[in-house]
Amino acid sequence: MGKELVIVDYQAGNLRSVVRALEAVGAHPSITSDPDEVRQARAVVLPGQGACDSAMVALEASQLTSAVKQVIQSGRPFLGVCLGLQLLLDFTEEGNVPCLGIFPGRVRRLPPGLKVPHMGWNQVHVVKDHPVLRDIPQDSYFYFVHSYYADPEDSSLVAGTTSYGVSFCAAVAHDRLVATQFHPEKSGPAGLQIYRNFVAYAKED
Amino acid sequence: MLTRRIIPCLDVDRGRVVKGVSFLNLRDAGDPAVLAAFYDREGADELVLLDITASAEARDIMVEVVRRVADQVFIPFTVGGGLRAPEDVRRMLEAGADKISLNTSAIEDPQLVERSARRFGNQCIVVAIDAKAVTSGVRPASAEGTVALDQASRWEVYSHGGRRPTGMDAVKWARRATELGAGEVLLTSMNADGHQEGYDLALTRAVAQAVSVPVIASGGAGTLEHLRQALVEGEADAALAASIFHYGTYSIAQAKTYLARHGVPVRPTAGVSV
């Protein structure tokens, strides 16, 4: 029998804060870099910090690429955070490499003339209802730190938008997948609500 | 809209917070984790923990402090002080720090900034700069050409906790550090620090305009108006302060209320009224 809730560890940044946030809302996540454990999990969290191209390399080196794709395609509850959103698209301009290709679209550099990284607390305007995004006041503040943003071709995937020079996709929601550009584990009570929602959602069936 | 950040700074010596926080009714206000959790609840946007422990052997204590802070705090925090090698950086990040700041070690070994940024991402590498106004003449250039003081220099970089002049121009060094991969600059005015008479706005603005990454202003906060000045006239992205919060002169909520009423975008948190 598979583990309930796993966090995918592919050596791309620190997972501790994601673990702590999930524990703070009563979950008992397991960290794994074993593709089989990812495949068998009931719900999966894909975090990620740093550069999207090296994250993609790390994901492939850990032989986790196909496991992550299978989990998403099987429609199990999935939460992507930061690079865990960007990696879902076809291609990233950061290093110009292909990504997982779950959704058509590119990861683009934030426009010039702004301080980059986009670092700090910014508002997310929720444009799509999803159980993982409930009980969060409209235009709440979340913590961002990124230099690139996901630009999915299918605008119906976009669940939340944020403005920083451009209005960009701060969250996608599709079926049982939600992914955010911001870091809910660093976004105080509003962020913890997202993890709380995800944990509750992952238990439903 | 991206808001400006208010960042309390905790100085930590051998695992304990220096400069008491006696006014707070906390279980143990000398415990960095207790104090960090307090500021998280109060609505601080981020925290900085500065390890001022002199001995390198005591570094392990700081790793444990970082781990305990990470267990209790759900806002970002930066750890600085005494980090000399990529391995030190890795340990702090694994312990749960979101960013690490390099000061003297970045000056002595600029490649440390580059290597750390490449390995861990620009977003978690902060270069901290202690800058002091140039007073009389220019000393012979002792620094690398691109960052050396020249006739037009107004601020010099000091290393080793502000004890050693480096011959480096603060604005040039800030620019160079970001070229090497620093994702943020933590800028302290040594002239203003500790006086509570306001930030060095000219220094802050000069650095903020010279780099394309966020700048945290530090040193000199005594009133809420000082915070506003650093963020508006100084063009800083964030304002760091210690005494005014630790001694209870102002709460985070009061600071944010003041800023919001004066048109500075801030993250509204509990107790902030606009």
mmCIF file of C-alpha atoms in Angstrom, chain B residues 31 51 69 84 146 154-155 158 225 245 251 271:
data_model
loop_
_atom_site.group_PDB
_atom_site.id
_atom_site.type_symbol
_atom_site.label_atom_id
_atom_site.label_comp_id
_atom_site.label_asym_id
_atom_site.label_seq_id
_atom_site.Cartn_x
_atom_site.Cartn_y
_atom_site.Cartn_z
ATOM 1 C CA ASP B 31 15.238 32.360 22.879
ATOM 2 C CA ASP B 51 24.939 35.236 14.370
ATOM 3 C CA VAL B 69 13.109 28.823 14.173
ATOM 4 C CA ARG B 84 32.586 31.103 5.029
ATOM 5 C CA THR B 146 36.366 47.526 -10.567
ATOM 6 C CA ARG B 154 31.063 58.546 -1.069
ATOM 7 C CA TRP B 155 30.903 55.340 0.971
ATOM 8 C CA TYR B 158 33.993 47.749 5.936
ATOM 9 C CA GLU B 225 8.819 58.213 9.761
ATOM 10 C CA PHE B 245 10.693 46.771 17.820
ATOM 11 C CA SER B 251 4.765 47.368 17.198
ATOM 12 C CA GLY B 271 -3.960 44.981 14.018
#
